[in-house]
mmCIF file of C-alpha atoms in Angstrom:
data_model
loop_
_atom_site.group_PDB
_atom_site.id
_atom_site.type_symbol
_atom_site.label_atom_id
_atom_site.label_comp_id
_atom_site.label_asym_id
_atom_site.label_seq_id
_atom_site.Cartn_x
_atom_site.Cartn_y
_atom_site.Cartn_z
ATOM 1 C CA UNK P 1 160.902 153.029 83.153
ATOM 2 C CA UNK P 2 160.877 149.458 82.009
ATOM 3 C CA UNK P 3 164.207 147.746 81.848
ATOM 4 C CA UNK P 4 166.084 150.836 81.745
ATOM 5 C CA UNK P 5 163.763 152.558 78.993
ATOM 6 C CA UNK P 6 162.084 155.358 79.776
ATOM 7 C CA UNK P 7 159.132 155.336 76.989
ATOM 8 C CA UNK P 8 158.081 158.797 78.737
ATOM 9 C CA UNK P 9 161.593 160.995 77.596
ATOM 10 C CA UNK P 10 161.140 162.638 80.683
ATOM 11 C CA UNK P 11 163.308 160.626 82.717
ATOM 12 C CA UNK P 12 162.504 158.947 85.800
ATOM 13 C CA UNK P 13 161.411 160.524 88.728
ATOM 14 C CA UNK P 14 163.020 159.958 92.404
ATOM 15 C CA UNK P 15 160.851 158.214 94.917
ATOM 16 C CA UNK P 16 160.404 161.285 96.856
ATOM 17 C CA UNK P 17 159.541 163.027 93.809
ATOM 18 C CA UNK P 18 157.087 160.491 93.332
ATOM 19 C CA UNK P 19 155.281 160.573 96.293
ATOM 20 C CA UNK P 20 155.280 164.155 96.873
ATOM 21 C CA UNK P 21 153.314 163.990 93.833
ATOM 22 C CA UNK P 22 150.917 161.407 94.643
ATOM 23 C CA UNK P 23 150.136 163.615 97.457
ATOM 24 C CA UNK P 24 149.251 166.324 95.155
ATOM 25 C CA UNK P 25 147.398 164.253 92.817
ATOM 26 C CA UNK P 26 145.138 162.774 95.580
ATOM 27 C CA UNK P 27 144.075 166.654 96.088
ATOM 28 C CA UNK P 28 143.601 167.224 92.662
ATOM 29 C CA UNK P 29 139.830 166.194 92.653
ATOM 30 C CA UNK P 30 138.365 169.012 90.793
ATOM 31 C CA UNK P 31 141.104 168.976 88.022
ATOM 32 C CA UNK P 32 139.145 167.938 84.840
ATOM 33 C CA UNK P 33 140.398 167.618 80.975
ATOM 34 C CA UNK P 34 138.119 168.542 78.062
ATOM 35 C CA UNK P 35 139.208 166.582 74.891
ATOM 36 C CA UNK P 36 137.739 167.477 71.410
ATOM 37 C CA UNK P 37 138.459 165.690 68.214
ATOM 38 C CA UNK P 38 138.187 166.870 64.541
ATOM 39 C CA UNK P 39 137.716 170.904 65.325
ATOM 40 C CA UNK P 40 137.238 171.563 61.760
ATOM 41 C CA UNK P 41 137.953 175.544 61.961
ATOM 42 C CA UNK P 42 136.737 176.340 59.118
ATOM 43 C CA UNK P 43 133.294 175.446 59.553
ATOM 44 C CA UNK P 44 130.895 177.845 61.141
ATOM 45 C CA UNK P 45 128.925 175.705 63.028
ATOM 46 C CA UNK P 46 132.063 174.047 64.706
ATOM 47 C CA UNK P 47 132.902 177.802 65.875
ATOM 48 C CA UNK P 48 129.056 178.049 67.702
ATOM 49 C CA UNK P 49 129.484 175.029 69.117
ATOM 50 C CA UNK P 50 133.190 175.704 70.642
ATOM 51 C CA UNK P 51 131.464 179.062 71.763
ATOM 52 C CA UNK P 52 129.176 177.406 73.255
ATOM 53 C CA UNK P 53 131.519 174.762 75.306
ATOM 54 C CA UNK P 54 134.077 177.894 76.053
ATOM 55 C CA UNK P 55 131.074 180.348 77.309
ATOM 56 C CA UNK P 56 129.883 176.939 79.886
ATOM 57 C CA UNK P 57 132.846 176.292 81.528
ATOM 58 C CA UNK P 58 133.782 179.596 82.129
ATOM 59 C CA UNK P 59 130.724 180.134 84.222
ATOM 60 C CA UNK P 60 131.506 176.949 86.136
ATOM 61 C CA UNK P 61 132.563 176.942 89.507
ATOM 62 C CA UNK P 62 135.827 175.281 88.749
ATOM 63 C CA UNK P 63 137.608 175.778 85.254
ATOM 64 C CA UNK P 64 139.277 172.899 83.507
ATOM 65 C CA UNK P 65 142.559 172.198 83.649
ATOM 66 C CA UNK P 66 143.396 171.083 80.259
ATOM 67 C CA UNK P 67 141.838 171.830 77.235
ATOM 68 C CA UNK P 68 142.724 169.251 74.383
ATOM 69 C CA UNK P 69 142.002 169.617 70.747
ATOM 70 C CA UNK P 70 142.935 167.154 68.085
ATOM 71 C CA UNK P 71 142.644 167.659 64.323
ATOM 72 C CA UNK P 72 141.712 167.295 61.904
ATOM 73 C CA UNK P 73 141.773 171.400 61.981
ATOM 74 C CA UNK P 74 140.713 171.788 58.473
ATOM 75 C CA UNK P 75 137.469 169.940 57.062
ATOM 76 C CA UNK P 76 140.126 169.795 53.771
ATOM 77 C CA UNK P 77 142.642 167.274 53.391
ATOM 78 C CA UNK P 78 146.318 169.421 53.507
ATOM 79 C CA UNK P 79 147.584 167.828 50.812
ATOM 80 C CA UNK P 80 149.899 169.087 47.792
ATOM 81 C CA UNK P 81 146.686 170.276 45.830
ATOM 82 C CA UNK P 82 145.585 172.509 49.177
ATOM 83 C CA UNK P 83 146.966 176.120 48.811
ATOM 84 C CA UNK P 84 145.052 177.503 51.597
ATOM 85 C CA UNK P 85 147.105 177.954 54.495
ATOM 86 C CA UNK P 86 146.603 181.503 55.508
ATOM 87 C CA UNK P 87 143.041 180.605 55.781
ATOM 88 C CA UNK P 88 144.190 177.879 58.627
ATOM 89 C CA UNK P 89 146.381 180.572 60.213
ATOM 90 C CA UNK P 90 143.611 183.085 60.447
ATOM 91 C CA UNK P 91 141.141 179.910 61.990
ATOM 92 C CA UNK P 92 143.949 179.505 64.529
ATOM 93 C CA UNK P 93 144.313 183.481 65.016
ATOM 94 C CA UNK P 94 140.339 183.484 65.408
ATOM 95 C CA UNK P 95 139.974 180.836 67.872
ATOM 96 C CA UNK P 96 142.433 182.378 69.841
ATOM 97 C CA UNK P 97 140.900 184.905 69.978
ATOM 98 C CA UNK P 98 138.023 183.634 71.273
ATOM 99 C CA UNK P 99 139.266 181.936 73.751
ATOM 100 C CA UNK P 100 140.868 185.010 75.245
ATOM 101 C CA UNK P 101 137.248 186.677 75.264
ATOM 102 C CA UNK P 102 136.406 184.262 78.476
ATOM 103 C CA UNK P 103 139.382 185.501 81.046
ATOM 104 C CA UNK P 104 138.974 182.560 83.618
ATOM 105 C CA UNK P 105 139.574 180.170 80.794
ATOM 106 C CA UNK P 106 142.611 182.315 79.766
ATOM 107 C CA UNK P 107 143.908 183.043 83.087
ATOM 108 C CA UNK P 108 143.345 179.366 84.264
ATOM 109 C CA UNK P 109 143.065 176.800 81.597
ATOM 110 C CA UNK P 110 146.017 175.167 79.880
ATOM 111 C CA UNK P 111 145.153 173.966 75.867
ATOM 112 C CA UNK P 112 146.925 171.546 73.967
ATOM 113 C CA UNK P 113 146.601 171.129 70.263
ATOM 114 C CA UNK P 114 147.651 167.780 68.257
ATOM 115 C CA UNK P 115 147.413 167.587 64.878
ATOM 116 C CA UNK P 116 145.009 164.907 63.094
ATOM 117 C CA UNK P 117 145.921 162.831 60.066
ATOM 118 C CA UNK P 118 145.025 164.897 57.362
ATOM 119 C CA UNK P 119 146.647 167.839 58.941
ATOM 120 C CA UNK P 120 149.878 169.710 57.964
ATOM 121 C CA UNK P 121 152.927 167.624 58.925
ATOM 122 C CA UNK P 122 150.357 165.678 60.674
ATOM 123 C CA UNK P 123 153.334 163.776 62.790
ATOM 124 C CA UNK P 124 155.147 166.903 63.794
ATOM 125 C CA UNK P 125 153.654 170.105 65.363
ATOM 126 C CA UNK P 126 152.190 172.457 63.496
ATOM 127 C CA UNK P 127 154.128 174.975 62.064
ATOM 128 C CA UNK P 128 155.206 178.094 63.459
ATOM 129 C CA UNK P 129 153.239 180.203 60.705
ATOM 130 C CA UNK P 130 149.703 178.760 61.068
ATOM 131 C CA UNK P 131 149.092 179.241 65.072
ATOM 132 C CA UNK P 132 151.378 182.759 65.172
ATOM 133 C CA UNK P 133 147.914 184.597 65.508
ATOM 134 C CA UNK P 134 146.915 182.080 67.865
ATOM 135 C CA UNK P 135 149.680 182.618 69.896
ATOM 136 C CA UNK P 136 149.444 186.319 69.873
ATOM 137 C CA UNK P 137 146.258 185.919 72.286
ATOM 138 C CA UNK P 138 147.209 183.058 74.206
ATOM 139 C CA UNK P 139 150.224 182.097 75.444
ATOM 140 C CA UNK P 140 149.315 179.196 77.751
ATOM 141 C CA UNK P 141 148.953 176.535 74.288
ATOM 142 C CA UNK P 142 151.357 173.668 73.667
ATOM 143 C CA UNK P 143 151.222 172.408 70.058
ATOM 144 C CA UNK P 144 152.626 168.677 70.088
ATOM 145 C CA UNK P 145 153.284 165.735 68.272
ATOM 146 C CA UNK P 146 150.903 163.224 67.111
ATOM 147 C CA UNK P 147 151.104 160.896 69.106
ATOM 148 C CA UNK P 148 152.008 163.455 72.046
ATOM 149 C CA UNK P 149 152.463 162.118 75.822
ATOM 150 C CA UNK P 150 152.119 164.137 78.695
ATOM 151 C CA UNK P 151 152.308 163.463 82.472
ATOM 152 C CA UNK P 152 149.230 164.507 84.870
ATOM 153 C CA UNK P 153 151.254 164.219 88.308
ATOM 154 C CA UNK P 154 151.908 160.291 88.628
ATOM 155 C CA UNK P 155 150.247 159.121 85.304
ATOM 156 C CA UNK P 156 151.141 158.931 82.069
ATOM 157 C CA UNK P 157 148.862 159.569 79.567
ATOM 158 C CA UNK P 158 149.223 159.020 75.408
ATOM 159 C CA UNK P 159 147.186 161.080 72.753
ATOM 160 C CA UNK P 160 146.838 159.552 69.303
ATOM 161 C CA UNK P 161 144.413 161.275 66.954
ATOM 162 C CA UNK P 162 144.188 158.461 64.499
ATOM 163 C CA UNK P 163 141.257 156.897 62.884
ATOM 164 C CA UNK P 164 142.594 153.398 63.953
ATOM 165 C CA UNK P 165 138.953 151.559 64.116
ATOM 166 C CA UNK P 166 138.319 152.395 60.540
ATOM 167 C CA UNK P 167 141.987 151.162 59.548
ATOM 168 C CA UNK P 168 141.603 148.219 61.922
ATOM 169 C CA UNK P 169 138.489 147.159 60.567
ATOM 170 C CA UNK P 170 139.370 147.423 56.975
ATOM 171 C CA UNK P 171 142.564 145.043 57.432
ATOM 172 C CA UNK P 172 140.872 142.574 59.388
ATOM 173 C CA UNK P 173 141.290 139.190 57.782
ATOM 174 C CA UNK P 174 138.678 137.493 59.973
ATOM 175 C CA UNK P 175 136.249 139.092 62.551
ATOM 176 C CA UNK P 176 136.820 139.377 66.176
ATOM 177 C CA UNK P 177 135.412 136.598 68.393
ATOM 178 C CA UNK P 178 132.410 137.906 70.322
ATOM 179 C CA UNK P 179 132.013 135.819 73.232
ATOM 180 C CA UNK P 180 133.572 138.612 75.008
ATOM 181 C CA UNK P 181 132.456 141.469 73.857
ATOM 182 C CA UNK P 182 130.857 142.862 70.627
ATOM 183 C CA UNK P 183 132.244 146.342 71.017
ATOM 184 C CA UNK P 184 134.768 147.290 67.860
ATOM 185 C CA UNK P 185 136.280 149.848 70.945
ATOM 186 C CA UNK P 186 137.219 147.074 73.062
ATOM 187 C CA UNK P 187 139.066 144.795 70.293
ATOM 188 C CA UNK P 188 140.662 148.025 69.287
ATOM 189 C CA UNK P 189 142.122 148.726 72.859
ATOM 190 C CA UNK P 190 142.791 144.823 73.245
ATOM 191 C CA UNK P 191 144.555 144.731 69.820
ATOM 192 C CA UNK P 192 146.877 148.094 70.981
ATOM 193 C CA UNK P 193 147.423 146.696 75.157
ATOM 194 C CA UNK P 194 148.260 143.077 73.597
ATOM 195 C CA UNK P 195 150.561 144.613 70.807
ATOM 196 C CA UNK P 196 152.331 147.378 73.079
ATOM 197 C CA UNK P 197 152.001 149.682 70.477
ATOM 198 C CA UNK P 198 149.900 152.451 69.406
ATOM 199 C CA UNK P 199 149.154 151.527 65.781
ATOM 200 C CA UNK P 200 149.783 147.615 65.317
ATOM 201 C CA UNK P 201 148.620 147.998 61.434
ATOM 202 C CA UNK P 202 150.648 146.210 58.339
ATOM 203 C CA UNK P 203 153.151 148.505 57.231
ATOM 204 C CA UNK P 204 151.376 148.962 53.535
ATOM 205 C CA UNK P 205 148.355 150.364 55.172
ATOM 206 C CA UNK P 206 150.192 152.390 58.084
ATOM 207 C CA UNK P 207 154.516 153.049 57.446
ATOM 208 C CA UNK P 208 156.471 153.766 60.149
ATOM 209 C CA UNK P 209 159.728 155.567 60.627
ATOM 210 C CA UNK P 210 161.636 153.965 62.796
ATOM 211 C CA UNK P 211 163.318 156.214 63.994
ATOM 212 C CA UNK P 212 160.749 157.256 66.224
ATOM 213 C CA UNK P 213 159.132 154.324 66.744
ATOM 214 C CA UNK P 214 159.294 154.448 70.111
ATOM 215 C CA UNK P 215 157.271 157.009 70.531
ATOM 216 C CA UNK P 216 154.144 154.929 69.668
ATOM 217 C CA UNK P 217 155.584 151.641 72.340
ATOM 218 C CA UNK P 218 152.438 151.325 75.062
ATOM 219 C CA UNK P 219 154.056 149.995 78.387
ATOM 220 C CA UNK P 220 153.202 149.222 81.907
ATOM 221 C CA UNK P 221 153.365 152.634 83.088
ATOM 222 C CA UNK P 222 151.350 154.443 80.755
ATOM 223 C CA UNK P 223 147.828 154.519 82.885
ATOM 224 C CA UNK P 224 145.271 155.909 80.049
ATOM 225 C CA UNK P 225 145.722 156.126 76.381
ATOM 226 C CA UNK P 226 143.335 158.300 74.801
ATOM 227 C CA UNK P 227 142.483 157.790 70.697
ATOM 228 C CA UNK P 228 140.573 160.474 68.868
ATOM 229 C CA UNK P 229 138.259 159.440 66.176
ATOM 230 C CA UNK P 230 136.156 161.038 62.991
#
């Protein structure tokens, strides 16, 4: 909450509340997220690698806790010219299946999906009809928002799949000064902490609806924001 806004929507949380979970948290030390950006399902090689990735951690010791996987889902723009949607749906159906052939992973795991810019509604979560298959294998899968917040017991933590360098750099009237740093990564994440906001970009390269603004507002509480890139 900052001066009576809660950023979050979850509402705030009772002191009690908050340090029962701090408690928890502190004993959370094998809890571990695996975050994967531009899982272009259609491609055959991204399906050997993501066999691959699922196949190690489910002989690990410990499982992860969250699976996240941003878009782009499709290694084709979704635009009014694409007309191949039940080939998404079957990706989705696939995957899922997949993921249901390693049982700790199912049993244990929690996945998270968040659409990338080129996606279908790529603001909204996907639709209903594309992840039905996937759903029909596991049921354990939240399909959010981009930008989607969650909150790991005390922390807040923002996903934005958004290639914001590339946007960033393009607009960029003069270069950042480097006494600092050189990194592009680090101007990016000053640029968003100094702004409070997730995409601080002129509104002819990036418009906003303002409606649900909001949703992209960076405040003090949020402890990591977490960008996905091409």
């Amino acid at each position: 909450m900052l001066a009576g806004i809660d950023f979050f929507g979850g509402g705030s949380l009772a002191k009690e509340e908050m340090v029962r979970l701090a408690k928890l948290e502190r004993g959370a030390v094998n809890d571990m997220f695996v975050i994967l950006s531009d899982v272009w399902l259609d491609h055959e090689e991204t399906t050997e690698k993501l066999e691959i990735i699922l196949s190690g951690y489910e002989n690990e010791n410990v499982v992860p806790s969250l699976f996240v996987f941003m878009g782009n889902f499709s290694s084709h723009p979704c635009n009014l010219s694409f007309n191949s949607y039940s080939s998404i749906r079957s990706n989705f159906g696939r995957l899922g299946k997949m993921i249901a052939d390693h049982q700790r992973l199912k049993e244990r795991s929690r996945f998270l999906f968040i659409p990338g810019p080129d996606d279908i509604r790529p603001s909204n979560a996907l639709p209903r009809y594309i992840i039905e298959e996937f759903q029909n294998h596991i049921s354990n899968a939240a399909f959010m928002s981009n930008p989607c917040r969650i909150r790991f017991y005390t922390q807040e933590i923002v996903f934005l799949r958004e290639d914001m360098l590339y946007k960033m750099r393009k607009s960029c009237l003069m270069p950042p000064l480097t006494e600092e740093t050189s990194d592009p990564f680090e101007h990016l994440v000053a640029t968003i902490v100094h702004q409070s906001h997730l995409c601080p970009l002129p509104l002819s390269v990036q418009p906003i609806s303002w409606n649900f603004d909001q949703s992209s507002f960076v405040s003090n509480s949020t402890n990591n924001c977490l960008g996905g890139q091409k």
